[in-house]
Short mmCIF file of C-alpha atoms in Angstrom, two decimals:
data_model
loop_
_atom_site.label_atom_id
_atom_site.label_comp_id
_atom_site.label_asym_id
_atom_site.label_seq_id
_atom_site.Cartn_x
_atom_site.Cartn_y
_atom_site.Cartn_z
CA MET A 175 0.09 0.13 -0.18
CA ARG A 176 1.27 3.62 -0.76
CA GLN A 177 2.16 5.68 2.07
CA ALA A 178 -0.63 8.35 2.91
CA ALA A 179 1.14 11.44 1.34
CA GLU A 180 1.16 9.27 -1.88
CA LEU A 181 -2.49 8.10 -1.81
CA ILE A 182 -4.86 8.79 -4.61
CA ALA A 183 -4.88 12.56 -4.36
CA PHE A 184 -8.85 13.50 -4.71
CA PRO A 185 -9.30 16.82 -2.51
CA SER A 186 -11.42 16.09 0.60
CA THR A 187 -13.62 18.88 -0.59
CA ALA A 188 -14.80 16.80 -3.75
CA PRO A 189 -15.17 19.59 -6.28
CA VAL A 190 -17.80 18.01 -8.13
CA ALA A 191 -19.93 19.35 -5.06
CA GLN A 192 -18.56 22.64 -4.88
CA ASN A 193 -20.02 23.55 -8.43
CA ASP A 194 -23.53 22.39 -7.47
CA PRO A 195 -25.36 25.80 -5.99
CA GLU A 196 -27.61 23.32 -4.34
CA VAL A 197 -24.93 21.68 -2.51
CA ARG A 198 -23.34 23.03 0.68
CA PRO A 199 -20.90 21.93 3.33
CA ALA A 200 -22.49 20.02 6.33
CA PHE A 201 -19.83 18.73 7.98
CA GLU A 202 -16.06 19.86 8.34
CA LEU A 203 -13.63 17.20 9.95
CA GLU A 204 -10.67 18.98 11.26
CA GLN A 205 -7.90 16.78 12.08
CA ILE A 206 -10.02 14.24 14.05
CA THR A 207 -8.50 11.04 15.64
CA PHE A 208 -9.87 8.25 17.67
CA ALA A 209 -7.88 5.70 19.87
CA ALA A 210 -8.88 2.84 22.05
CA GLY A 211 -6.36 2.36 24.61
CA GLU A 212 -3.14 2.16 22.95
CA ARG A 213 -4.62 1.26 19.59
CA THR A 214 -5.12 4.19 17.30
CA LEU A 215 -8.39 3.40 15.05
CA LEU A 216 -8.62 6.59 13.10
CA HIS A 217 -5.56 8.58 12.19
CA PRO A 218 -5.71 12.46 11.85
CA LEU A 219 -8.48 12.99 8.87
CA SER A 220 -9.56 16.27 7.74
CA LEU A 221 -12.74 16.17 5.15
CA THR A 222 -15.75 18.28 4.21
CA LEU A 223 -18.98 16.28 3.65
CA PHE A 224 -21.50 18.03 1.46
CA SER A 225 -25.46 18.08 1.77
CA ASN A 226 -27.87 16.82 -0.98
CA ARG A 227 -25.38 14.01 -1.82
CA VAL A 228 -25.27 10.09 -1.10
CA ILE A 229 -21.53 9.59 -0.11
CA GLY A 230 -20.42 5.99 0.31
CA LEU A 231 -18.00 4.96 2.81
CA ILE A 232 -15.99 2.03 2.07
CA GLY A 233 -12.82 -0.27 3.25
CA HIS A 234 -12.15 -3.29 4.77
CA ASN A 235 -12.93 -4.39 7.97
CA GLY A 236 -11.49 -2.27 10.98
CA SER A 237 -10.58 0.44 8.51
CA GLY A 238 -12.58 2.84 10.75
CA LYS A 239 -15.88 3.29 8.69
CA SER A 240 -18.12 2.72 11.62
CA THR A 241 -15.99 4.73 14.25
CA LEU A 242 -16.13 7.51 11.70
CA VAL A 243 -19.94 7.49 11.35
CA LYS A 244 -20.48 7.12 15.34
CA MET A 245 -18.16 10.44 15.79
CA LEU A 246 -20.36 11.98 13.13
CA ALA A 247 -23.77 10.99 14.87
CA ARG A 248 -22.22 12.01 18.55
CA GLN A 249 -22.24 8.53 19.62
CA GLN A 250 -18.80 8.75 20.10
CA PRO A 251 -16.43 11.97 20.70
CA PRO A 252 -12.96 11.92 18.85
CA SER A 253 -10.01 11.60 20.75
CA SER A 254 -8.48 14.86 19.13
CA GLY A 255 -9.67 17.63 16.53
CA ARG A 256 -12.86 18.81 16.01
CA ILE A 257 -16.09 18.32 13.76
CA LEU A 258 -18.29 21.10 12.82
CA PHE A 259 -21.90 20.26 11.72
CA GLU A 260 -23.45 23.35 9.85
CA GLY A 261 -20.30 25.78 10.96
CA VAL A 262 -21.05 24.60 14.69
CA ALA A 263 -18.96 22.37 16.84
CA LEU A 264 -20.73 19.33 17.49
CA PRO A 265 -20.62 19.64 21.33
CA GLU A 266 -22.43 22.56 20.93
CA TRP A 267 -25.15 21.47 19.42
CA GLY A 268 -28.27 20.91 22.04
CA ASN A 269 -29.55 17.04 21.66
CA ARG A 270 -33.18 17.96 20.09
CA PRO A 271 -31.60 20.64 17.71
CA PHE A 272 -29.39 18.30 16.42
CA ALA A 273 -31.56 15.20 16.07
CA ARG A 274 -33.86 17.54 14.08
CA LYS A 275 -30.98 18.09 11.64
CA LEU A 276 -29.73 14.80 11.40
CA ALA A 277 -30.76 11.25 11.92
CA TYR A 278 -28.54 8.13 12.57
CA LEU A 279 -29.61 4.16 12.17
CA PRO A 280 -26.55 2.08 13.75
CA GLN A 281 -25.40 -1.27 12.48
CA SER A 282 -27.69 -2.84 15.16
CA THR A 283 -30.97 -1.53 15.72
CA ALA A 284 -32.99 -1.68 19.24
CA PRO A 285 -35.53 -4.68 19.57
CA ALA A 286 -38.86 -3.67 18.27
CA SER A 287 -40.93 -6.36 20.28
CA ALA A 288 -44.74 -6.24 20.19
CA MET A 289 -44.43 -2.82 18.50
CA LEU A 290 -46.59 -2.00 15.24
CA VAL A 291 -44.92 -0.62 12.60
CA LYS A 292 -46.86 2.66 12.37
CA GLU A 293 -45.69 3.05 16.00
CA LEU A 294 -41.88 2.69 15.30
CA VAL A 295 -42.16 5.00 12.51
CA ALA A 296 -43.84 7.67 14.82
CA MET A 297 -41.01 7.47 17.27
CA GLY A 298 -39.28 9.44 14.61
CA ARG A 299 -41.18 12.31 15.75
CA TYR A 300 -39.90 12.21 19.38
CA PRO A 301 -37.19 15.26 18.65
CA TRP A 302 -40.08 17.50 17.61
CA HIS A 303 -42.58 17.00 20.77
CA GLY A 304 -40.40 15.57 23.42
CA PRO A 305 -41.69 13.13 26.12
CA LEU A 306 -44.44 14.88 27.23
CA GLY A 307 -45.55 16.81 24.43
CA ARG A 308 -48.35 16.39 22.18
CA PHE A 309 -48.62 14.25 19.11
CA GLY A 310 -50.22 16.55 16.76
CA VAL A 311 -51.59 17.00 13.25
CA THR A 312 -48.10 17.81 11.79
CA ASP A 313 -46.55 14.78 13.62
CA ARG A 314 -49.40 12.68 12.04
CA ARG A 315 -48.87 13.97 8.53
CA LYS A 316 -44.91 13.39 8.69
CA VAL A 317 -45.46 9.71 9.64
CA ASP A 318 -47.98 9.50 6.81
CA GLU A 319 -45.63 11.19 4.24
CA ALA A 320 -42.79 8.88 5.59
CA MET A 321 -44.40 5.61 5.27
CA ALA A 322 -45.93 6.34 1.86
CA LEU A 323 -42.39 7.32 0.55
CA THR A 324 -40.75 4.21 1.92
CA ASN A 325 -43.87 2.12 0.50
CA THR A 326 -44.29 1.02 4.18
CA ASP A 327 -47.94 2.15 4.53
CA VAL A 328 -48.98 -1.10 3.75
CA PHE A 329 -47.49 -2.89 6.95
CA ALA A 330 -48.36 0.00 9.38
CA ASP A 331 -50.81 -2.19 11.37
CA ARG A 332 -48.36 -5.02 11.33
CA LEU A 333 -45.71 -5.93 14.09
CA VAL A 334 -42.37 -5.03 13.23
CA GLU A 335 -41.20 -8.36 14.26
CA THR A 336 -43.15 -10.15 11.55
CA LEU A 337 -41.33 -8.49 8.93
CA SER A 338 -38.67 -9.60 6.33
CA GLY A 339 -35.11 -8.15 6.87
CA GLY A 340 -35.76 -5.75 3.99
CA GLU A 341 -38.92 -4.77 5.01
CA ARG A 342 -37.73 -3.83 8.60
CA GLN A 343 -34.88 -1.81 7.03
CA ARG A 344 -37.38 0.25 5.08
CA VAL A 345 -39.48 0.45 8.12
CA TRP A 346 -36.12 1.77 10.10
CA LEU A 347 -35.58 4.20 7.21
CA ALA A 348 -39.23 5.25 7.17
CA MET A 349 -38.78 6.31 10.98
CA LEU A 350 -35.56 8.57 9.97
CA VAL A 351 -37.67 10.08 7.54
CA ALA A 352 -40.58 11.02 9.78
CA GLN A 353 -37.70 12.41 11.93
CA ASP A 354 -37.51 15.04 9.24
CA ALA A 355 -34.14 15.37 9.63
CA GLU A 356 -31.92 16.99 6.71
CA TYR A 357 -28.94 14.45 6.96
CA LEU A 358 -29.17 10.54 7.28
CA LEU A 359 -25.94 8.45 8.71
CA LEU A 360 -26.42 4.51 7.85
CA ASP A 361 -24.12 2.31 9.38
CA GLU A 362 -24.29 -0.82 6.94
CA PRO A 363 -27.78 -0.71 6.29
CA ILE A 364 -27.74 -3.72 3.79
CA SER A 365 -25.16 -5.98 5.49
CA ALA A 366 -27.58 -8.57 6.74
CA LEU A 367 -29.87 -8.68 3.08
CA ASP A 368 -30.05 -10.51 -0.03
CA VAL A 369 -29.04 -8.83 -3.27
CA ALA A 370 -32.76 -7.91 -3.97
CA HIS A 371 -33.30 -6.38 -0.63
CA GLN A 372 -30.15 -4.59 -0.91
CA ILE A 373 -30.84 -3.06 -4.19
CA GLU A 374 -34.67 -2.20 -2.93
CA VAL A 375 -32.95 -0.33 0.13
CA LEU A 376 -30.09 1.58 -1.72
CA SER A 377 -32.65 2.42 -4.31
CA LEU A 378 -34.77 3.94 -1.62
CA VAL A 379 -31.96 5.78 -0.26
CA ARG A 380 -30.97 7.53 -3.42
CA LYS A 381 -34.77 8.26 -3.93
CA LEU A 382 -35.16 10.23 -0.56
CA SER A 383 -31.79 11.97 -1.13
CA ARG A 384 -33.19 12.93 -4.44
CA ASP A 385 -36.51 13.85 -3.87
CA LYS A 386 -36.16 15.49 -0.48
CA GLY A 387 -32.68 16.82 -0.57
CA LEU A 388 -31.02 14.55 1.98
CA GLY A 389 -27.50 14.55 2.58
CA VAL A 390 -26.52 10.69 3.25
CA VAL A 391 -23.47 8.92 4.54
CA VAL A 392 -23.74 5.09 4.04
CA VAL A 393 -21.35 2.58 5.21
CA LEU A 394 -20.85 -0.11 2.66
CA HIS A 395 -18.76 -3.05 2.21
CA ASP A 396 -19.74 -3.83 -1.72
CA VAL A 397 -17.66 -1.27 -3.68
CA ASN A 398 -20.02 -1.94 -6.64
CA MET A 399 -23.40 -1.16 -4.86
CA ALA A 400 -21.13 1.95 -3.65
CA ALA A 401 -20.44 2.63 -7.24
CA ARG A 402 -24.05 2.20 -8.26
CA TYR A 403 -25.85 4.10 -5.50
CA CYS A 404 -23.27 6.83 -4.37
CA ASP A 405 -22.23 10.20 -5.79
CA ASP A 406 -19.30 10.45 -3.94
CA ILE A 407 -16.88 7.55 -2.40
CA ILE A 408 -14.65 7.66 0.25
CA ALA A 409 -12.12 4.90 0.99
CA LEU A 410 -10.49 4.26 4.42
CA HIS A 411 -7.68 1.65 4.97
CA SER A 412 -6.57 0.88 8.41
CA GLY A 413 -7.62 4.38 9.85
CA ARG A 414 -6.63 6.65 7.01
CA LEU A 415 -8.18 8.36 4.27
CA ILE A 416 -6.53 6.26 1.07
CA ALA A 417 -8.95 7.79 -1.91
CA ARG A 418 -11.93 9.96 -2.45
CA GLY A 419 -13.95 10.81 -5.59
CA THR A 420 -16.70 10.00 -7.84
CA PRO A 421 -17.46 6.10 -8.66
CA ASP A 422 -15.36 6.45 -11.99
CA GLN A 423 -12.53 7.82 -10.25
CA ILE A 424 -12.67 5.20 -7.31
CA LEU A 425 -13.03 2.24 -9.58
CA THR A 426 -9.99 1.92 -11.14
CA LYS A 427 -7.44 -1.03 -11.03
CA ALA A 428 -4.92 1.10 -9.39
CA CYS A 429 -7.11 2.55 -6.61
CA LEU A 430 -8.91 -0.79 -5.97
CA GLN A 431 -5.57 -2.43 -5.56
CA ASP A 432 -4.90 0.26 -2.80
CA ILE A 433 -8.00 -0.04 -1.11
CA TYR A 434 -8.45 -3.65 -1.20
CA GLY A 435 -4.88 -5.08 -1.32
CA ILE A 436 -5.92 -7.42 -4.40
CA ALA A 437 -5.80 -7.27 -8.18
CA MET A 438 -8.98 -6.24 -9.71
CA GLU A 439 -10.64 -5.71 -13.25
CA VAL A 440 -13.14 -3.01 -14.02
CA VAL A 441 -15.64 -3.27 -16.70
CA ARG A 442 -18.62 -1.26 -17.75
CA HIS A 443 -22.28 -2.29 -16.99
CA PRO A 444 -23.99 -3.34 -20.25
CA VAL A 445 -27.09 -1.28 -19.45
CA SER A 446 -26.33 1.31 -17.09
CA GLY A 447 -22.90 1.98 -17.85
CA HIS A 448 -22.00 2.34 -14.38
CA PRO A 449 -18.13 0.64 -13.50
CA VAL A 450 -18.10 -2.52 -11.99
CA ALA A 451 -15.24 -4.10 -9.83
CA LEU A 452 -14.44 -7.99 -10.62
CA PRO A 453 -11.47 -9.83 -8.65
CA GLY A 454 -8.75 -10.25 -11.19
#
């Protein structure tokens, strides 16, 4: 693997985004690190993440992907450096104002035993009315809209635990949409799904980004899924940024060799034209 200074040199500010007047900086990471004991999981990292785009975060296991997403979600503070969201340092955000702006879906979701789908989706409205607030007309409308957008309204009166894996992921996404946040952080949302449901969930994520103008950071293991559904791709290796760019910039033989450490070929999908990586 190349040394950090020699890695694929795509600017951290993703110039393709800067040329779009609808796209604005959301997160600004300034030399953040994370260490657990004597082990450094994330080395000094500076990045700008933009709104209105789907950003795929890829890399091998242990590369720092989930650690980074947890820090963006304020689930884990950085060991050093700082993170700004909409120009304000994360610790300075109040809990409810932050939750009204940003929604986070972890790898492992909480149990939803004996809960109806419509009840789980309604939990997304918590940041807007609090524990003692009244669930009003606006809340109901947001829940109905979220379920319609995610095609989960047909499950409204079913128990969450009776749904398939792909259906449950759509319900959790509906909850995030009902939260009415402007930015979504999704940590491996398709890791336990078959290919059909992976495509279903990522198609939905991309549609939500386009239709509602959402910014999204999604952790993915499959570089081909990232290339198909993401506007930008960020690659980490051993806790360091190794590459950033569009799917066409990332899916090259040289870049994939650096990311995964194996030879890969790149071809064009015969229908979509997207780059596709194949083991060499």
